[in-house]
Amino acid sequence: MRLVSFLVFQDVPQVELLQWLARGSLKQNLLRAIRLWVWLRSLYGENSERVILDDCFSYADWRNAFFSPTHPKGEEIPSKHDSHCLCAKTTAEWLFNEKTGIVPSQWQKSMLAHTGIDASALEKLLQQPLFGVTRRSLQSDLETLAKLGWLIYKNQKYYRVSEFPPRPVTLTNETNSSKLSAYELNFLHPDLVEIVQNHSQKINGIQRFFLQLDYVIPSSTIDLVSNWQYELRQLWSKTPVPPIKLTYNSAKIGKFVTCVVYPVCIYYMQRAVYLCAYGESPDRKSNWYNFRLDRIQDITTLEWNNAQIPQNLQQHYPKFSCLSPDYIAQEMSNAWGFDFYLPSSLMLLRFDRDYNERYIQNTIRHETFKAITYQQAQSLICHEVTQLQHQESLLKILVNRSPQDAYYQVYYRHSDNGIMMRLRAWRPKCEVIFPYELRQSIAADVFKELQLYKQN
């Protein structure tokens, strides 16, 4: 039976889709990613694009249906044997035509911005024959499509699927308009999801919504981050998910360290991408740790019976109920800070009244961040500060503060770097009343900072 699959692939090869197909660095694998996109059009495209194949086929079946009869069947790169054979068609011809509706200048601009490819190098790639590659490369393409869930490989044959795998948000052109493909956005905040759904499309030809992220990852390691994201995606598709051994360049302890961990999830936080994992931390002081992806130098997959797996991790195998993204999300909601594994403490803050009215009140900082009265602030000092000397000192300080100022309490992760950066950004309009040790530490920092600005 021919063309049993009723699915139609209409995705346009924009950055998001090609990055996913690249399985790593898009800069290094751009032509391969575009070729995989053409593969999908040949297998699932509209009738005018889809090659005539059974839903069960071999590489040879596809080759004979896709190329002209004179296409070489050997291992070498095909020579210019037939101008009508699809192996002679350039990358630009595959991308920029009436069927795709892609505007060359816009597409090239987005690729240059995302990949960092030189404009002249990109132009050379676009003029290369996309399918002018060896049989081995094309066979590898088929294997990649099977790994990504676009085909099923069984008994030395490939089968079309009855459902497309989840993939990044891409654009599809219909009567010169754009729309989002069906893809879940539940990893985003609900308010942001609504904005994306309403404003991802241009309005009267003009893009009105932009999302700018502060991203501190250096360009030299962006490819590394892409590789690790793909590697982790492959690990998480396995059952059970295996532990991994990381070689990590730790800023905290100032050297390279090896950690054996169970990878749980990825977060974009504090201007970088992090892997939240359980097992060994760089300083061996906690079981959980957030590893910045661009600082990971190597990932090695281990078996669960490997002797290198630490005991605290072994005891969770094969049940991982607490080693889940839900656990991490709950811990982050319990206390303010991304380093959810650090001890939590109660903090009392005072803001200048005017600053509070302008920038703090009616904003969401954390679930535990809430306004309290001047009298409640006094009560917190009496109940939470256990050392009598510190308690008396803080109560005297509070007496000299205005009851008209704004007071807040919040549970926070002690020593979390993101929290410390936020407190620095708020001063001098914000004062930490307690914890006493944190207050003294900030005072010492302010004194050091003052010395830098004092005139000689």
mmCIF file of C-alpha atoms in Angstrom, residues 9-362:
data_model
loop_
_atom_site.group_PDB
_atom_site.id
_atom_site.type_symbol
_atom_site.label_atom_id
_atom_site.label_comp_id
_atom_site.label_asym_id
_atom_site.label_seq_id
_atom_site.Cartn_x
_atom_site.Cartn_y
_atom_site.Cartn_z
ATOM 1 C CA PHE A 9 4.928 18.205 7.186
ATOM 2 C CA GLN A 10 4.753 21.943 6.479
ATOM 3 C CA ASP A 11 7.332 23.404 8.877
ATOM 4 C CA VAL A 12 9.528 26.169 7.511
ATOM 5 C CA PRO A 13 13.300 25.805 8.208
ATOM 6 C CA GLN A 14 13.707 28.659 10.650
ATOM 7 C CA VAL A 15 16.400 28.785 13.334
ATOM 8 C CA GLU A 16 14.451 26.908 16.025
ATOM 9 C CA LEU A 17 13.668 23.863 13.893
ATOM 10 C CA LEU A 18 17.113 23.691 12.280
ATOM 11 C CA GLN A 19 18.815 23.972 15.669
ATOM 12 C CA TRP A 20 16.785 20.987 16.855
ATOM 13 C CA LEU A 21 17.581 18.978 13.730
ATOM 14 C CA ALA A 22 21.280 19.849 13.992
ATOM 15 C CA ARG A 23 21.684 17.738 17.164
ATOM 16 C CA GLY A 24 24.381 20.084 18.395
ATOM 17 C CA SER A 25 26.140 23.023 16.782
ATOM 18 C CA LEU A 26 23.996 24.557 14.047
ATOM 19 C CA LYS A 27 27.046 26.448 12.792
ATOM 20 C CA GLN A 28 28.840 23.176 12.087
ATOM 21 C CA ASN A 29 25.800 21.178 10.965
ATOM 22 C CA LEU A 30 23.729 23.739 9.056
ATOM 23 C CA LEU A 31 23.682 21.938 5.701
ATOM 24 C CA ARG A 32 22.861 18.642 7.371
ATOM 25 C CA ALA A 33 19.971 20.218 9.299
ATOM 26 C CA ILE A 34 18.570 21.734 6.087
ATOM 27 C CA ARG A 35 18.980 18.391 4.331
ATOM 28 C CA LEU A 36 17.025 16.658 7.121
ATOM 29 C CA TRP A 37 14.266 19.216 6.608
ATOM 30 C CA VAL A 38 14.158 18.305 2.906
ATOM 31 C CA TRP A 39 14.090 14.614 3.870
ATOM 32 C CA LEU A 40 10.962 15.296 5.924
ATOM 33 C CA ARG A 41 9.302 17.086 3.025
ATOM 34 C CA SER A 42 10.110 14.129 0.775
ATOM 35 C CA LEU A 43 8.585 11.708 3.293
ATOM 36 C CA TYR A 44 5.669 13.704 4.730
ATOM 37 C CA GLY A 45 5.243 16.760 2.511
ATOM 38 C CA GLU A 46 2.312 17.675 0.327
ATOM 39 C CA ASN A 47 1.624 15.436 -2.659
ATOM 40 C CA SER A 48 3.688 17.621 -4.987
ATOM 41 C CA GLU A 49 6.762 17.191 -2.739
ATOM 42 C CA ARG A 50 6.315 13.694 -1.326
ATOM 43 C CA VAL A 51 8.181 10.937 -3.127
ATOM 44 C CA ILE A 52 6.188 7.856 -4.094
ATOM 45 C CA LEU A 53 7.167 5.263 -1.506
ATOM 46 C CA ASP A 54 5.596 2.543 0.540
ATOM 47 C CA ASP A 55 5.342 3.438 4.214
ATOM 48 C CA CYS A 56 7.886 0.645 4.707
ATOM 49 C CA PHE A 57 11.053 1.304 2.703
ATOM 50 C CA SER A 58 14.833 0.972 2.560
ATOM 51 C CA TYR A 59 17.444 3.573 1.750
ATOM 52 C CA ALA A 60 17.680 2.166 -1.766
ATOM 53 C CA ASP A 61 13.907 2.535 -2.215
ATOM 54 C CA TRP A 62 14.084 6.201 -1.228
ATOM 55 C CA ARG A 63 17.167 6.848 -3.360
ATOM 56 C CA ASN A 64 15.517 5.399 -6.462
ATOM 57 C CA ALA A 65 12.352 7.433 -5.874
ATOM 58 C CA PHE A 66 14.149 10.686 -5.029
ATOM 59 C CA PHE A 67 17.022 10.898 -7.520
ATOM 60 C CA SER A 68 17.073 10.436 -11.290
ATOM 61 C CA PRO A 69 17.764 6.943 -12.733
ATOM 62 C CA THR A 70 21.340 7.963 -13.563
ATOM 63 C CA HIS A 71 22.238 8.881 -9.973
ATOM 64 C CA PRO A 72 25.382 6.945 -8.876
ATOM 65 C CA LYS A 73 24.777 4.008 -6.545
ATOM 66 C CA GLY A 74 28.323 3.815 -5.218
ATOM 67 C CA GLU A 75 30.031 5.384 -2.201
ATOM 68 C CA GLU A 76 31.535 8.411 -3.929
ATOM 69 C CA ILE A 77 30.184 11.961 -3.982
ATOM 70 C CA PRO A 78 28.024 12.158 -7.125
ATOM 71 C CA SER A 79 29.544 13.970 -10.078
ATOM 72 C CA LYS A 80 27.584 16.396 -12.258
ATOM 73 C CA HIS A 81 25.831 13.655 -14.189
ATOM 74 C CA ASP A 82 22.350 15.121 -14.727
ATOM 75 C CA SER A 83 21.233 18.729 -14.284
ATOM 76 C CA HIS A 84 17.698 17.480 -13.518
ATOM 77 C CA CYS A 85 18.806 15.099 -10.748
ATOM 78 C CA LEU A 86 18.039 16.503 -7.306
ATOM 79 C CA CYS A 87 21.650 15.962 -6.232
ATOM 80 C CA ALA A 88 22.507 18.980 -8.420
ATOM 81 C CA LYS A 89 20.016 21.312 -6.722
ATOM 82 C CA THR A 90 21.685 23.958 -4.546
ATOM 83 C CA THR A 91 20.782 24.654 -0.936
ATOM 84 C CA ALA A 92 19.432 28.075 -1.933
ATOM 85 C CA GLU A 93 17.122 26.467 -4.505
ATOM 86 C CA TRP A 94 15.699 24.144 -1.856
ATOM 87 C CA LEU A 95 15.109 27.027 0.561
ATOM 88 C CA PHE A 96 14.020 29.987 -1.506
ATOM 89 C CA ASN A 97 11.108 29.231 -3.827
ATOM 90 C CA GLU A 98 7.369 29.789 -4.152
ATOM 91 C CA LYS A 99 6.523 26.676 -2.138
ATOM 92 C CA THR A 100 8.448 27.721 0.965
ATOM 93 C CA GLY A 101 7.731 31.449 0.713
ATOM 94 C CA ILE A 102 10.984 32.195 2.556
ATOM 95 C CA VAL A 103 12.435 35.674 2.064
ATOM 96 C CA PRO A 104 16.180 35.068 1.472
ATOM 97 C CA SER A 105 17.410 38.279 3.159
ATOM 98 C CA GLN A 106 15.350 37.673 6.311
ATOM 99 C CA TRP A 107 16.343 34.009 6.559
ATOM 100 C CA GLN A 108 20.025 34.773 6.082
ATOM 101 C CA LYS A 109 19.889 37.568 8.651
ATOM 102 C CA SER A 110 18.449 35.248 11.297
ATOM 103 C CA MET A 111 21.031 32.545 10.524
ATOM 104 C CA LEU A 112 23.923 34.986 10.725
ATOM 105 C CA ALA A 113 22.682 36.288 14.078
ATOM 106 C CA HIS A 114 22.142 32.838 15.580
ATOM 107 C CA THR A 115 25.116 30.879 14.264
ATOM 108 C CA GLY A 116 27.814 33.504 13.937
ATOM 109 C CA ILE A 117 28.661 32.217 10.456
ATOM 110 C CA ASP A 118 30.468 34.736 8.266
ATOM 111 C CA ALA A 119 28.196 36.184 5.564
ATOM 112 C CA SER A 120 30.495 35.084 2.745
ATOM 113 C CA ALA A 121 30.753 31.586 4.232
ATOM 114 C CA LEU A 122 26.965 31.353 4.438
ATOM 115 C CA GLU A 123 26.670 32.395 0.793
ATOM 116 C CA LYS A 124 29.080 29.621 -0.206
ATOM 117 C CA LEU A 125 27.031 27.068 1.751
ATOM 118 C CA LEU A 126 23.869 28.205 0.000
ATOM 119 C CA GLN A 127 25.465 27.563 -3.404
ATOM 120 C CA GLN A 128 26.526 24.018 -2.546
ATOM 121 C CA PRO A 129 24.472 21.051 -3.873
ATOM 122 C CA LEU A 130 22.567 20.008 -0.742
ATOM 123 C CA PHE A 131 22.355 16.329 -1.708
ATOM 124 C CA GLY A 132 25.751 16.174 -3.373
ATOM 125 C CA VAL A 133 27.043 13.937 -0.583
ATOM 126 C CA THR A 134 28.038 10.302 -0.172
ATOM 127 C CA ARG A 135 25.659 7.405 0.264
ATOM 128 C CA ARG A 136 27.015 6.993 3.790
ATOM 129 C CA SER A 137 25.971 10.564 4.675
ATOM 130 C CA LEU A 138 22.452 9.975 3.372
ATOM 131 C CA GLN A 139 22.208 6.682 5.243
ATOM 132 C CA SER A 140 23.293 8.556 8.381
ATOM 133 C CA ASP A 141 20.496 11.069 7.746
ATOM 134 C CA LEU A 142 17.958 8.250 7.830
ATOM 135 C CA GLU A 143 19.375 6.956 11.094
ATOM 136 C CA THR A 144 19.165 10.459 12.593
ATOM 137 C CA LEU A 145 15.511 10.817 11.600
ATOM 138 C CA ALA A 146 14.802 7.515 13.320
ATOM 139 C CA LYS A 147 16.570 8.688 16.496
ATOM 140 C CA LEU A 148 14.564 11.906 16.469
ATOM 141 C CA GLY A 149 11.272 10.014 16.197
ATOM 142 C CA TRP A 150 10.401 10.776 12.569
ATOM 143 C CA LEU A 151 10.810 7.154 11.440
ATOM 144 C CA ILE A 152 10.738 3.696 12.977
ATOM 145 C CA TYR A 153 13.561 1.306 12.093
ATOM 146 C CA LYS A 154 12.664 -2.382 12.204
ATOM 147 C CA ASN A 155 13.942 -5.460 10.376
ATOM 148 C CA GLN A 156 16.298 -3.361 8.230
ATOM 149 C CA LYS A 157 13.388 -1.245 6.986
ATOM 150 C CA TYR A 158 12.166 2.259 7.800
ATOM 151 C CA TYR A 159 8.508 2.962 8.599
ATOM 152 C CA ARG A 160 6.691 6.269 8.550
ATOM 153 C CA VAL A 161 5.217 7.289 11.898
ATOM 154 C CA SER A 162 1.569 7.919 12.699
ATOM 155 C CA GLU A 163 2.388 10.936 14.884
ATOM 156 C CA PHE A 164 5.098 13.564 14.527
ATOM 157 C CA PRO A 165 7.501 13.980 17.460
ATOM 158 C CA PRO A 166 7.357 17.191 19.558
ATOM 159 C CA ARG A 167 9.603 19.837 18.078
ATOM 160 C CA PRO A 168 10.433 23.521 18.617
ATOM 161 C CA VAL A 169 8.012 26.279 17.690
ATOM 162 C CA THR A 170 8.402 26.926 13.985
ATOM 163 C CA LEU A 171 6.628 29.003 11.417
ATOM 164 C CA THR A 172 4.557 27.822 8.499
ATOM 165 C CA ASN A 173 3.428 29.990 5.602
ATOM 166 C CA GLU A 174 -0.194 29.869 4.541
ATOM 167 C CA THR A 175 -1.437 32.507 2.113
ATOM 168 C CA ASN A 176 1.535 34.694 3.075
ATOM 169 C CA SER A 177 0.638 34.692 6.793
ATOM 170 C CA SER A 178 2.420 33.046 9.691
ATOM 171 C CA LYS A 179 1.164 31.026 12.602
ATOM 172 C CA LEU A 180 2.586 28.990 15.442
ATOM 173 C CA SER A 181 2.797 25.243 14.990
ATOM 174 C CA ALA A 182 1.186 23.046 17.629
ATOM 175 C CA TYR A 183 3.782 22.807 20.375
ATOM 176 C CA GLU A 184 3.367 23.046 24.125
ATOM 177 C CA LEU A 185 4.699 26.178 25.800
ATOM 178 C CA ASN A 186 3.994 25.028 29.345
ATOM 179 C CA PHE A 187 7.644 25.566 30.367
ATOM 180 C CA LEU A 188 6.994 29.316 30.163
ATOM 181 C CA HIS A 189 5.191 31.507 32.679
ATOM 182 C CA PRO A 190 1.450 31.574 31.802
ATOM 183 C CA ASP A 191 1.530 35.339 31.181
ATOM 184 C CA LEU A 192 4.419 34.918 28.745
ATOM 185 C CA VAL A 193 2.665 32.046 26.972
ATOM 186 C CA GLU A 194 -0.319 34.320 26.358
ATOM 187 C CA ILE A 195 1.916 37.033 24.935
ATOM 188 C CA VAL A 196 3.671 34.546 22.646
ATOM 189 C CA GLN A 197 0.385 33.150 21.389
ATOM 190 C CA ASN A 198 -1.067 36.604 20.743
ATOM 191 C CA HIS A 199 1.976 38.385 19.359
ATOM 192 C CA SER A 200 4.239 35.800 17.749
ATOM 193 C CA GLN A 201 2.774 36.823 14.409
ATOM 194 C CA LYS A 202 3.529 40.075 12.649
ATOM 195 C CA ILE A 203 0.757 42.682 12.700
ATOM 196 C CA ASN A 204 0.327 44.374 9.343
ATOM 197 C CA GLY A 205 3.784 43.136 8.427
ATOM 198 C CA ILE A 206 5.547 44.473 11.536
ATOM 199 C CA GLN A 207 6.867 42.410 14.455
ATOM 200 C CA ARG A 208 5.615 44.076 17.656
ATOM 201 C CA PHE A 209 6.752 41.645 20.371
ATOM 202 C CA PHE A 210 10.408 41.026 21.253
ATOM 203 C CA LEU A 211 11.985 39.023 24.056
ATOM 204 C CA GLN A 212 15.442 40.178 25.133
ATOM 205 C CA LEU A 213 17.342 37.932 27.527
ATOM 206 C CA ASP A 214 20.489 38.851 29.422
ATOM 207 C CA TYR A 215 22.727 35.968 28.407
ATOM 208 C CA VAL A 216 26.269 35.907 29.800
ATOM 209 C CA ILE A 217 27.433 32.800 27.955
ATOM 210 C CA PRO A 218 30.477 33.742 25.803
ATOM 211 C CA SER A 219 30.164 33.119 22.069
ATOM 212 C CA SER A 220 33.091 30.700 22.216
ATOM 213 C CA THR A 221 31.042 28.244 24.310
ATOM 214 C CA ILE A 222 27.603 28.585 22.691
ATOM 215 C CA ASP A 223 28.242 25.498 20.560
ATOM 216 C CA LEU A 224 29.197 23.616 23.725
ATOM 217 C CA VAL A 225 25.891 24.573 25.367
ATOM 218 C CA SER A 226 24.002 23.397 22.268
ATOM 219 C CA ASN A 227 25.828 20.072 22.336
ATOM 220 C CA TRP A 228 25.057 19.446 26.016
ATOM 221 C CA GLN A 229 21.380 20.339 25.558
ATOM 222 C CA TYR A 230 21.095 17.778 22.780
ATOM 223 C CA GLU A 231 23.071 15.195 24.771
ATOM 224 C CA LEU A 232 20.766 15.617 27.757
ATOM 225 C CA ARG A 233 17.676 15.350 25.578
ATOM 226 C CA GLN A 234 18.929 11.966 24.375
ATOM 227 C CA LEU A 235 19.650 10.823 27.941
ATOM 228 C CA TRP A 236 16.181 11.791 29.146
ATOM 229 C CA SER A 237 14.571 9.720 26.377
ATOM 230 C CA LYS A 238 16.043 6.542 27.917
ATOM 231 C CA THR A 239 14.334 4.336 30.506
ATOM 232 C CA PRO A 240 15.675 4.446 33.123
ATOM 233 C CA VAL A 241 17.560 7.711 32.780
ATOM 234 C CA PRO A 242 21.246 6.880 33.342
ATOM 235 C CA PRO A 243 23.620 8.685 35.698
ATOM 236 C CA ILE A 244 26.422 10.739 34.151
ATOM 237 C CA LYS A 245 29.965 11.744 35.019
ATOM 238 C CA LEU A 246 30.685 15.443 34.497
ATOM 239 C CA THR A 247 34.023 17.161 34.102
ATOM 240 C CA TYR A 248 33.228 20.642 35.397
ATOM 241 C CA ASN A 249 35.167 23.903 35.481
ATOM 242 C CA SER A 250 33.959 25.127 38.853
ATOM 243 C CA ALA A 251 34.104 28.862 39.537
ATOM 244 C CA LYS A 252 33.184 28.176 43.152
ATOM 245 C CA ILE A 253 36.278 26.134 43.997
ATOM 246 C CA GLY A 254 38.453 27.489 41.179
ATOM 247 C CA LYS A 255 39.449 24.260 39.451
ATOM 248 C CA PHE A 256 38.263 21.367 37.300
ATOM 249 C CA VAL A 257 36.390 18.666 39.170
ATOM 250 C CA THR A 258 34.637 15.393 38.337
ATOM 251 C CA CYS A 259 31.078 14.841 39.609
ATOM 252 C CA VAL A 260 28.841 11.787 39.182
ATOM 253 C CA VAL A 261 25.210 12.910 39.139
ATOM 254 C CA TYR A 262 21.665 12.117 38.049
ATOM 255 C CA PRO A 263 20.524 14.834 35.571
ATOM 256 C CA VAL A 264 17.056 16.159 36.460
ATOM 257 C CA CYS A 265 16.220 19.230 34.357
ATOM 258 C CA ILE A 266 17.495 22.408 32.702
ATOM 259 C CA TYR A 267 16.770 25.949 33.877
ATOM 260 C CA TYR A 268 17.498 29.285 32.261
ATOM 261 C CA MET A 269 18.244 31.383 35.331
ATOM 262 C CA GLN A 270 20.527 34.229 36.329
ATOM 263 C CA ARG A 271 21.517 34.928 32.701
ATOM 264 C CA ALA A 272 22.747 31.422 31.888
ATOM 265 C CA VAL A 273 21.554 27.837 31.326
ATOM 266 C CA TYR A 274 21.975 25.382 34.186
ATOM 267 C CA LEU A 275 21.648 21.625 34.662
ATOM 268 C CA CYS A 276 20.010 20.770 37.986
ATOM 269 C CA ALA A 277 21.471 17.448 39.098
ATOM 270 C CA TYR A 278 21.654 15.185 42.164
ATOM 271 C CA GLY A 279 24.712 13.296 43.361
ATOM 272 C CA GLU A 280 28.077 14.977 43.858
ATOM 273 C CA SER A 281 28.565 18.742 44.016
ATOM 274 C CA PRO A 282 31.930 20.356 43.162
ATOM 275 C CA ASP A 283 32.696 21.114 46.822
ATOM 276 C CA ARG A 284 31.082 17.839 48.027
ATOM 277 C CA LYS A 285 29.046 19.832 50.559
ATOM 278 C CA SER A 286 25.598 19.129 49.081
ATOM 279 C CA ASN A 287 23.826 16.413 47.119
ATOM 280 C CA TRP A 288 22.130 18.802 44.707
ATOM 281 C CA TYR A 289 23.873 21.321 42.489
ATOM 282 C CA ASN A 290 23.180 23.676 39.576
ATOM 283 C CA PHE A 291 25.868 23.149 36.922
ATOM 284 C CA ARG A 292 26.256 25.947 34.367
ATOM 285 C CA LEU A 293 26.182 24.260 30.975
ATOM 286 C CA ASP A 294 28.975 26.271 29.389
ATOM 287 C CA ARG A 295 31.308 25.211 32.222
ATOM 288 C CA ILE A 296 30.725 21.494 31.603
ATOM 289 C CA GLN A 297 33.740 20.129 29.729
ATOM 290 C CA ASP A 298 32.649 16.523 29.275
ATOM 291 C CA ILE A 299 29.658 14.240 29.866
ATOM 292 C CA THR A 300 30.078 10.462 30.113
ATOM 293 C CA THR A 301 27.082 8.148 30.481
ATOM 294 C CA LEU A 302 27.375 5.474 33.179
ATOM 295 C CA GLU A 303 25.466 2.298 33.971
ATOM 296 C CA TRP A 304 23.616 2.105 37.265
ATOM 297 C CA ASN A 305 25.851 -0.727 38.470
ATOM 298 C CA ASN A 306 29.017 1.342 37.979
ATOM 299 C CA ALA A 307 31.208 1.446 41.076
ATOM 300 C CA GLN A 308 31.784 5.204 40.635
ATOM 301 C CA ILE A 309 28.168 6.023 41.539
ATOM 302 C CA PRO A 310 28.086 7.528 45.062
ATOM 303 C CA GLN A 311 25.964 5.858 47.719
ATOM 304 C CA ASN A 312 23.569 8.791 48.102
ATOM 305 C CA LEU A 313 22.682 8.383 44.420
ATOM 306 C CA GLN A 314 22.578 4.587 44.394
ATOM 307 C CA GLN A 315 19.910 4.550 47.105
ATOM 308 C CA HIS A 316 17.462 6.294 44.766
ATOM 309 C CA TYR A 317 17.751 3.668 42.023
ATOM 310 C CA PRO A 318 15.363 2.598 40.520
ATOM 311 C CA LYS A 319 12.830 4.922 42.227
ATOM 312 C CA PHE A 320 13.406 8.591 41.449
ATOM 313 C CA SER A 321 10.225 10.169 42.840
ATOM 314 C CA CYS A 322 12.089 12.910 44.730
ATOM 315 C CA LEU A 323 14.663 13.425 41.969
ATOM 316 C CA SER A 324 12.215 15.271 39.778
ATOM 317 C CA PRO A 325 11.654 18.764 38.354
ATOM 318 C CA ASP A 326 8.545 19.006 40.568
ATOM 319 C CA TYR A 327 10.709 18.644 43.675
ATOM 320 C CA ILE A 328 13.018 21.431 42.479
ATOM 321 C CA ALA A 329 10.089 23.713 41.662
ATOM 322 C CA GLN A 330 8.594 23.105 45.117
ATOM 323 C CA GLU A 331 11.878 23.863 46.859
ATOM 324 C CA MET A 332 12.270 27.089 44.906
ATOM 325 C CA SER A 333 8.768 28.110 45.932
ATOM 326 C CA ASN A 334 9.611 27.403 49.580
ATOM 327 C CA ALA A 335 12.422 29.958 49.649
ATOM 328 C CA TRP A 336 13.711 32.759 47.438
ATOM 329 C CA GLY A 337 16.764 31.824 45.370
ATOM 330 C CA PHE A 338 17.806 29.498 42.541
ATOM 331 C CA ASP A 339 20.215 27.494 44.705
ATOM 332 C CA PHE A 340 17.248 25.554 46.101
ATOM 333 C CA TYR A 341 19.486 23.099 47.979
ATOM 334 C CA LEU A 342 20.987 25.747 50.290
ATOM 335 C CA PRO A 343 19.607 26.265 53.816
ATOM 336 C CA SER A 344 16.716 28.711 54.033
ATOM 337 C CA SER A 345 16.467 31.576 56.516
ATOM 338 C CA LEU A 346 13.966 34.302 57.294
ATOM 339 C CA MET A 347 14.980 37.804 56.233
ATOM 340 C CA LEU A 348 13.544 41.138 57.390
ATOM 341 C CA LEU A 349 13.890 44.049 54.966
ATOM 342 C CA ARG A 350 13.148 47.757 55.182
ATOM 343 C CA PHE A 351 12.595 49.957 52.114
ATOM 344 C CA ASP A 352 12.387 53.721 51.938
ATOM 345 C CA ARG A 353 8.728 54.641 51.689
ATOM 346 C CA ASP A 354 9.041 56.517 48.382
ATOM 347 C CA TYR A 355 11.164 53.777 46.768
ATOM 348 C CA ASN A 356 8.699 51.138 47.907
ATOM 349 C CA GLU A 357 5.737 52.963 46.417
ATOM 350 C CA ARG A 358 7.542 53.398 43.100
ATOM 351 C CA TYR A 359 9.217 50.031 42.622
ATOM 352 C CA ILE A 360 8.415 47.366 45.240
ATOM 353 C CA GLN A 361 4.791 47.347 46.331
ATOM 354 C CA ASN A 362 2.368 45.427 44.119
#
